[in-house]
mmCIF file of C-alpha atoms in Angstrom:
data_model
loop_
_atom_site.group_PDB
_atom_site.id
_atom_site.type_symbol
_atom_site.label_atom_id
_atom_site.label_comp_id
_atom_site.label_asym_id
_atom_site.label_seq_id
_atom_site.Cartn_x
_atom_site.Cartn_y
_atom_site.Cartn_z
ATOM 1 C CA MET A 9 130.514 110.542 69.296
ATOM 2 C CA LYS A 10 129.722 113.338 66.867
ATOM 3 C CA GLY A 11 129.972 110.859 63.987
ATOM 4 C CA LEU A 12 127.389 108.632 65.755
ATOM 5 C CA ILE A 13 124.922 111.448 66.101
ATOM 6 C CA ILE A 14 125.315 112.334 62.421
ATOM 7 C CA LYS A 15 124.774 108.621 61.565
ATOM 8 C CA ASP A 16 121.601 108.572 63.720
ATOM 9 C CA VAL A 17 120.309 111.788 62.147
ATOM 10 C CA MET A 18 120.844 110.296 58.662
ATOM 11 C CA CYS A 19 118.827 107.258 59.754
ATOM 12 C CA LEU A 20 115.983 109.643 60.526
ATOM 13 C CA LYS A 21 116.198 111.360 57.168
ATOM 14 C CA LYS A 22 112.716 110.224 56.170
ATOM 15 C CA GLN A 23 111.304 111.433 59.455
ATOM 16 C CA LEU A 24 112.930 114.835 58.976
ATOM 17 C CA THR A 25 111.430 114.979 55.459
ATOM 18 C CA VAL A 26 107.983 114.289 56.911
ATOM 19 C CA PHE A 27 108.774 116.899 59.587
ATOM 20 C CA SER A 28 109.339 119.553 56.890
ATOM 21 C CA PHE A 29 106.104 118.792 55.132
ATOM 22 C CA VAL A 30 104.083 118.590 58.380
ATOM 23 C CA LEU A 31 105.550 121.887 59.459
ATOM 24 C CA ILE A 32 104.499 123.633 56.292
ATOM 25 C CA GLY A 33 101.027 122.096 56.626
ATOM 26 C CA VAL A 34 100.741 123.084 60.295
ATOM 27 C CA VAL A 35 101.792 126.660 59.698
ATOM 28 C CA ALA A 36 99.256 127.038 56.886
ATOM 29 C CA VAL A 37 96.308 125.301 58.661
ATOM 30 C CA SER A 38 96.904 126.904 62.082
ATOM 31 C CA ILE A 39 97.042 130.401 60.659
ATOM 32 C CA MET A 40 93.858 129.682 58.667
ATOM 33 C CA TYR A 41 92.264 128.306 61.807
ATOM 34 C CA VAL A 42 92.978 131.260 64.095
ATOM 35 C CA LEU A 43 91.811 133.715 61.396
ATOM 36 C CA SER A 44 88.530 131.637 60.964
ATOM 37 C CA ALA A 45 88.150 131.538 64.786
ATOM 38 C CA LYS A 46 88.406 135.314 64.852
ATOM 39 C CA PHE A 47 86.576 136.374 61.699
ATOM 40 C CA GLY A 48 85.173 133.301 59.884
ATOM 41 C CA ASN A 49 82.924 130.221 60.197
ATOM 42 C CA ILE A 50 84.421 128.974 63.421
ATOM 43 C CA ALA A 51 83.772 132.293 65.157
ATOM 44 C CA LEU A 52 80.149 132.216 63.769
ATOM 45 C CA ALA A 53 79.656 128.580 65.005
ATOM 46 C CA GLY A 54 80.905 129.635 68.478
ATOM 47 C CA ARG A 55 78.554 132.515 68.707
ATOM 48 C CA GLU A 56 75.624 130.336 67.638
ATOM 49 C CA MET A 57 76.448 127.724 70.314
ATOM 50 C CA LEU A 58 76.668 130.476 72.848
ATOM 51 C CA ALA A 59 73.287 131.831 71.748
ATOM 52 C CA THR A 60 71.582 128.440 71.997
ATOM 53 C CA GLU A 61 73.436 127.758 75.319
ATOM 54 C CA ASP A 62 74.836 124.518 73.950
ATOM 55 C CA LEU A 63 78.228 125.570 75.331
ATOM 56 C CA THR A 64 79.517 128.161 77.743
ATOM 57 C CA ALA A 65 82.081 130.817 76.817
ATOM 58 C CA VAL A 66 84.713 128.851 78.653
ATOM 59 C CA ASP A 67 83.896 125.666 76.721
ATOM 60 C CA VAL A 68 84.144 127.518 73.429
ATOM 61 C CA LYS A 69 87.515 129.015 74.268
ATOM 62 C CA ASN A 70 88.874 125.791 75.671
ATOM 63 C CA LEU A 71 87.713 123.805 72.569
ATOM 64 C CA SER A 72 89.530 126.300 70.368
ATOM 65 C CA SER A 73 92.607 125.944 72.558
ATOM 66 C CA MET A 74 92.443 122.074 72.257
ATOM 67 C CA ALA A 75 92.348 122.338 68.437
ATOM 68 C CA LEU A 76 95.504 124.462 68.468
ATOM 69 C CA ILE A 77 97.167 122.041 70.803
ATOM 70 C CA PHE A 78 96.715 119.213 68.352
ATOM 71 C CA PHE A 79 98.261 121.351 65.644
ATOM 72 C CA MET A 80 101.202 122.157 67.948
ATOM 73 C CA MET A 81 101.781 118.504 68.726
ATOM 74 C CA LEU A 82 102.351 117.389 65.162
ATOM 75 C CA PRO A 83 105.831 118.846 64.477
ATOM 76 C CA ILE A 84 107.148 117.437 67.822
ATOM 77 C CA ALA A 85 105.465 114.072 67.305
ATOM 78 C CA THR A 86 107.068 113.588 63.849
ATOM 79 C CA VAL A 87 110.567 113.723 65.268
ATOM 80 C CA GLY A 88 109.967 112.010 68.585
ATOM 81 C CA ASP A 89 110.392 108.276 67.660
ATOM 82 C CA MET A 90 113.811 106.703 67.840
ATOM 83 C CA SER A 91 112.767 103.223 66.746
ATOM 84 C CA ASN A 92 113.663 103.883 63.095
ATOM 85 C CA VAL A 93 117.342 104.337 64.078
ATOM 86 C CA PHE A 94 117.410 100.939 65.703
ATOM 87 C CA THR A 95 115.675 99.369 62.627
ATOM 88 C CA ALA A 96 118.256 100.997 60.332
ATOM 89 C CA ASP A 97 121.190 99.861 62.540
ATOM 90 C CA GLY A 98 119.852 96.340 62.606
ATOM 91 C CA LYS A 99 119.442 96.125 58.845
ATOM 92 C CA ALA A 100 122.970 97.470 58.317
ATOM 93 C CA GLY A 101 124.458 95.140 60.982
ATOM 94 C CA PHE A 102 125.887 98.141 62.840
ATOM 95 C CA ALA A 103 125.781 96.334 66.253
ATOM 96 C CA LYS A 104 128.175 93.651 64.959
ATOM 97 C CA MET A 105 130.845 96.156 64.016
ATOM 98 C CA ALA A 106 130.227 98.683 66.732
ATOM 99 C CA GLY A 107 132.414 96.665 69.142
ATOM 100 C CA ALA A 108 135.405 97.333 66.945
ATOM 101 C CA LEU A 109 134.968 101.105 67.278
ATOM 102 C CA PRO A 110 137.087 102.956 69.831
ATOM 103 C CA ILE A 111 133.841 104.190 71.479
ATOM 104 C CA SER A 112 132.384 102.644 74.605
ATOM 105 C CA ILE A 113 128.827 101.291 74.905
ATOM 106 C CA LYS A 114 128.130 104.237 77.282
ATOM 107 C CA LYS A 115 128.898 106.805 74.493
ATOM 108 C CA ARG A 116 127.168 104.821 71.787
ATOM 109 C CA LEU A 117 123.984 104.741 73.851
ATOM 110 C CA LEU A 118 124.392 108.393 74.940
ATOM 111 C CA SER A 119 124.540 109.482 71.226
ATOM 112 C CA LYS A 120 121.011 108.112 70.665
ATOM 113 C CA TYR A 121 119.610 110.085 73.595
ATOM 114 C CA LEU A 122 121.435 113.244 72.462
ATOM 115 C CA THR A 123 120.080 112.748 68.912
ATOM 116 C CA ILE A 124 116.443 112.345 69.836
ATOM 117 C CA TYR A 125 116.433 115.230 72.343
ATOM 118 C CA ALA A 126 118.279 117.549 69.902
ATOM 119 C CA LEU A 127 115.490 116.813 67.360
ATOM 120 C CA LEU A 128 112.845 117.372 70.001
ATOM 121 C CA GLY A 129 114.569 120.639 70.811
ATOM 122 C CA LEU A 130 114.386 121.567 67.134
ATOM 123 C CA GLY A 131 110.630 120.773 67.202
ATOM 124 C CA VAL A 132 110.258 122.974 70.319
ATOM 125 C CA ILE A 133 112.033 125.934 68.735
ATOM 126 C CA VAL A 134 109.860 125.719 65.584
ATOM 127 C CA ASP A 135 106.736 125.498 67.690
ATOM 128 C CA VAL A 136 107.699 128.418 69.862
ATOM 129 C CA LEU A 137 108.272 130.610 66.759
ATOM 130 C CA LEU A 138 104.915 129.423 65.388
ATOM 131 C CA ALA A 139 103.259 130.157 68.762
ATOM 132 C CA PHE A 140 104.653 133.660 68.750
ATOM 133 C CA VAL A 141 103.162 134.342 65.330
ATOM 134 C CA LEU A 142 99.761 132.777 66.251
ATOM 135 C CA SER A 143 99.601 134.686 69.572
ATOM 136 C CA LEU A 144 99.784 137.936 67.527
ATOM 137 C CA LEU A 145 96.838 136.784 65.374
ATOM 138 C CA THR A 146 94.390 135.536 68.044
ATOM 139 C CA ASP A 147 93.246 136.167 71.533
ATOM 140 C CA ILE A 148 92.155 132.524 71.992
ATOM 141 C CA ILE A 149 95.306 131.670 73.796
ATOM 142 C CA SER A 150 98.256 133.736 75.037
ATOM 143 C CA PHE A 151 101.917 133.136 74.123
ATOM 144 C CA ALA A 152 102.644 132.110 77.789
ATOM 145 C CA ASP A 153 99.936 129.381 77.525
ATOM 146 C CA PHE A 154 101.272 128.374 74.162
ATOM 147 C CA PHE A 155 104.752 127.993 75.633
ATOM 148 C CA GLY A 156 103.488 125.893 78.539
ATOM 149 C CA ILE A 157 101.612 123.595 76.078
ATOM 150 C CA ILE A 158 104.719 123.190 73.961
ATOM 151 C CA ILE A 159 106.915 122.293 76.890
ATOM 152 C CA SER A 160 104.254 119.833 78.206
ATOM 153 C CA VAL A 161 103.858 118.093 74.885
ATOM 154 C CA SER A 162 107.608 117.883 74.231
ATOM 155 C CA SER A 163 108.038 116.503 77.760
ATOM 156 C CA ILE A 164 105.478 113.772 77.090
ATOM 157 C CA MET A 165 107.214 112.943 73.772
ATOM 158 C CA GLY A 166 110.573 112.968 75.617
ATOM 159 C CA ILE A 167 109.180 110.373 78.100
ATOM 160 C CA TYR A 168 107.910 108.240 75.192
ATOM 161 C CA SER A 169 111.307 108.506 73.321
ATOM 162 C CA ALA A 170 113.281 107.530 76.424
ATOM 163 C CA LEU A 171 111.049 104.490 76.922
ATOM 164 C CA VAL A 172 111.338 103.490 73.241
ATOM 165 C CA ILE A 173 115.126 103.584 73.418
ATOM 166 C CA PHE A 174 115.076 101.422 76.570
ATOM 167 C CA PHE A 175 112.720 98.847 75.103
ATOM 168 C CA CYS A 176 114.564 98.723 71.794
ATOM 169 C CA VAL A 177 117.751 97.927 73.681
ATOM 170 C CA LEU A 178 115.963 95.411 75.868
ATOM 171 C CA TYR A 179 114.201 93.581 73.055
ATOM 172 C CA GLY A 180 116.846 93.846 70.376
ATOM 173 C CA TYR A 181 116.696 94.230 66.585
ATOM 174 C CA GLY A 182 113.411 93.379 64.916
ATOM 175 C CA LYS A 183 111.230 94.160 67.906
ATOM 176 C CA GLU A 184 110.941 97.879 67.409
ATOM 177 C CA GLU A 185 107.167 97.837 67.072
ATOM 178 C CA PHE A 186 106.895 95.945 70.391
ATOM 179 C CA ALA A 187 109.103 98.610 71.908
ATOM 180 C CA GLN A 188 106.687 101.305 70.741
ATOM 181 C CA ILE A 189 103.658 99.433 72.065
ATOM 182 C CA SER A 190 105.448 98.719 75.383
ATOM 183 C CA SER A 191 106.269 102.410 75.799
ATOM 184 C CA LEU A 192 102.691 103.458 75.292
ATOM 185 C CA ILE A 193 101.364 100.782 77.650
ATOM 186 C CA THR A 194 103.907 101.847 80.282
ATOM 187 C CA MET A 195 102.864 105.522 80.020
ATOM 188 C CA TYR A 196 99.191 104.512 80.176
ATOM 189 C CA LEU A 197 99.711 102.318 83.220
ATOM 190 C CA ALA A 198 101.678 105.116 84.991
ATOM 191 C CA PHE A 199 98.897 107.614 84.308
ATOM 192 C CA PHE A 200 96.257 105.065 85.434
ATOM 193 C CA LEU A 201 97.993 104.423 88.737
ATOM 194 C CA ILE A 202 98.714 108.077 89.432
ATOM 195 C CA ARG A 203 95.240 109.398 88.492
ATOM 196 C CA LEU A 204 93.036 106.414 89.298
ATOM 197 C CA ASP A 205 90.548 108.662 91.104
ATOM 198 C CA LEU A 206 90.241 110.912 88.054
ATOM 199 C CA ILE A 207 89.523 107.948 85.745
ATOM 200 C CA LYS A 208 86.878 106.611 88.189
ATOM 201 C CA GLN A 209 85.149 109.997 88.143
ATOM 202 C CA ILE A 210 85.081 110.165 84.390
ATOM 203 C CA ILE A 211 83.707 106.545 84.063
ATOM 204 C CA ALA A 212 81.010 107.373 86.706
ATOM 205 C CA ASP A 213 79.994 110.439 84.851
ATOM 206 C CA ILE A 214 79.673 108.601 81.531
ATOM 207 C CA VAL A 215 77.629 105.836 83.241
ATOM 208 C CA ALA A 216 75.399 108.462 84.818
ATOM 209 C CA GLY A 217 74.883 110.065 81.423
ATOM 210 C CA GLY A 218 75.680 113.538 82.613
ATOM 211 C CA GLY A 219 74.478 116.292 80.293
ATOM 212 C CA GLY A 220 72.373 119.427 80.222
ATOM 213 C CA THR A 221 73.401 123.076 79.952
ATOM 214 C CA GLU A 222 75.831 122.817 82.749
ATOM 215 C CA ALA A 223 79.330 121.363 82.163
ATOM 216 C CA SER A 224 79.582 117.716 83.140
ATOM 217 C CA GLU A 225 82.081 116.495 85.648
ATOM 218 C CA SER A 226 84.117 114.813 82.883
ATOM 219 C CA THR A 227 84.216 118.063 80.918
ATOM 220 C CA LEU A 228 85.396 120.022 83.974
ATOM 221 C CA LEU A 229 88.133 117.382 84.514
ATOM 222 C CA LEU A 230 89.173 117.773 80.898
ATOM 223 C CA TRP A 231 89.488 121.580 81.251
ATOM 224 C CA GLN A 232 91.475 121.094 84.473
ATOM 225 C CA ALA A 233 93.894 118.832 82.550
ATOM 226 C CA LEU A 234 94.195 121.514 79.912
ATOM 227 C CA ASP A 235 94.936 124.123 82.629
ATOM 228 C CA PHE A 236 97.493 121.786 84.103
ATOM 229 C CA ILE A 237 99.499 121.390 80.915
ATOM 230 C CA LYS A 238 99.414 125.166 80.326
ATOM 231 C CA GLU A 239 100.334 126.245 83.857
ATOM 232 C CA LYS A 240 102.187 123.298 85.434
ATOM 233 C CA PHE A 241 104.342 122.398 82.473
ATOM 234 C CA TRP A 242 107.487 122.377 84.666
ATOM 235 C CA ILE A 243 106.156 119.284 86.529
ATOM 236 C CA LEU A 244 106.017 117.377 83.259
ATOM 237 C CA PHE A 245 109.462 118.633 82.317
ATOM 238 C CA VAL A 246 110.929 117.478 85.612
ATOM 239 C CA ILE A 247 109.286 114.009 85.176
ATOM 240 C CA ALA A 248 110.642 113.771 81.706
ATOM 241 C CA ALA A 249 114.155 114.518 82.829
ATOM 242 C CA LEU A 250 113.937 111.886 85.593
ATOM 243 C CA VAL A 251 112.531 109.314 83.182
ATOM 244 C CA CYS A 252 115.266 110.019 80.694
ATOM 245 C CA MET A 253 117.999 109.551 83.351
ATOM 246 C CA LEU A 254 116.456 106.332 84.579
ATOM 247 C CA SER A 255 115.952 105.058 81.037
ATOM 248 C CA TYR A 256 119.592 105.753 80.115
ATOM 249 C CA VAL A 257 120.877 103.990 83.332
ATOM 250 C CA ALA A 258 118.605 100.929 82.835
ATOM 251 C CA ALA A 259 119.319 100.759 79.049
ATOM 252 C CA LEU A 260 123.041 100.963 79.734
ATOM 253 C CA GLN A 261 122.904 98.070 82.207
ATOM 254 C CA VAL A 262 120.992 95.947 79.624
ATOM 255 C CA ALA A 263 123.387 96.839 76.858
ATOM 256 C CA LYS A 264 126.385 95.893 78.946
ATOM 257 C CA ARG A 265 124.814 92.570 79.869
ATOM 258 C CA LYS A 266 124.025 91.857 76.225
ATOM 259 C CA ARG A 267 127.615 92.831 75.383
ATOM 260 C CA GLY A 268 126.725 95.348 72.729
ATOM 261 C CA VAL A 269 123.362 95.668 71.041
ATOM 262 C CA ILE A 270 123.819 99.239 69.775
#
């Protein structure tokens, strides 16, 4: 199975190259951002908005945190898509010769999960090291909050990756884009069903045209979501672990019925 993991990693060689460039860019931009937020134009803009009461101190801090979250998402997002492996396997006709290998379907499928989660783990390690450096340069967000955000983001990417693998196995070669779209739709529907009340509140607030100096209901809900991913990251981690296990079991059953599609 070690050879299969190496093969899958080689299929993701372009993604790893992109990951390297993205990482360099994120390190440079995030350091410049936190320095600007402390001493430069971003800090000046924040003080001006506070002076004119356009935003509250909480809003300014949370907006700065949201910007850093987007920076931290990029390295993980670049290594969280397994569809390229299925595309490369399909082009090489790997599924046709895989049956001749002395490795069961169970292990062939497991290698793909191990590959993608190993790469996600690499992204987490890099992000944690970057978060440690950034936490020394800014008081916008603490290292503990950084860590919670990283685990939450990696958990969401883990859910997406698990669903992509399942749909790639279900649809077969040539349908990788549909697998990606199906994964996003599944995640959206799950969120919609779980937090239907929250979505209704946001829509109602938009229709009512909430504004003024006080934070609107939708803004408060956004900050609550931010607090959730910082403080309740373990919930997303548990959900990601469950989705991964369910995805593996379901994908294995589909692969067995198709008699080898990986």
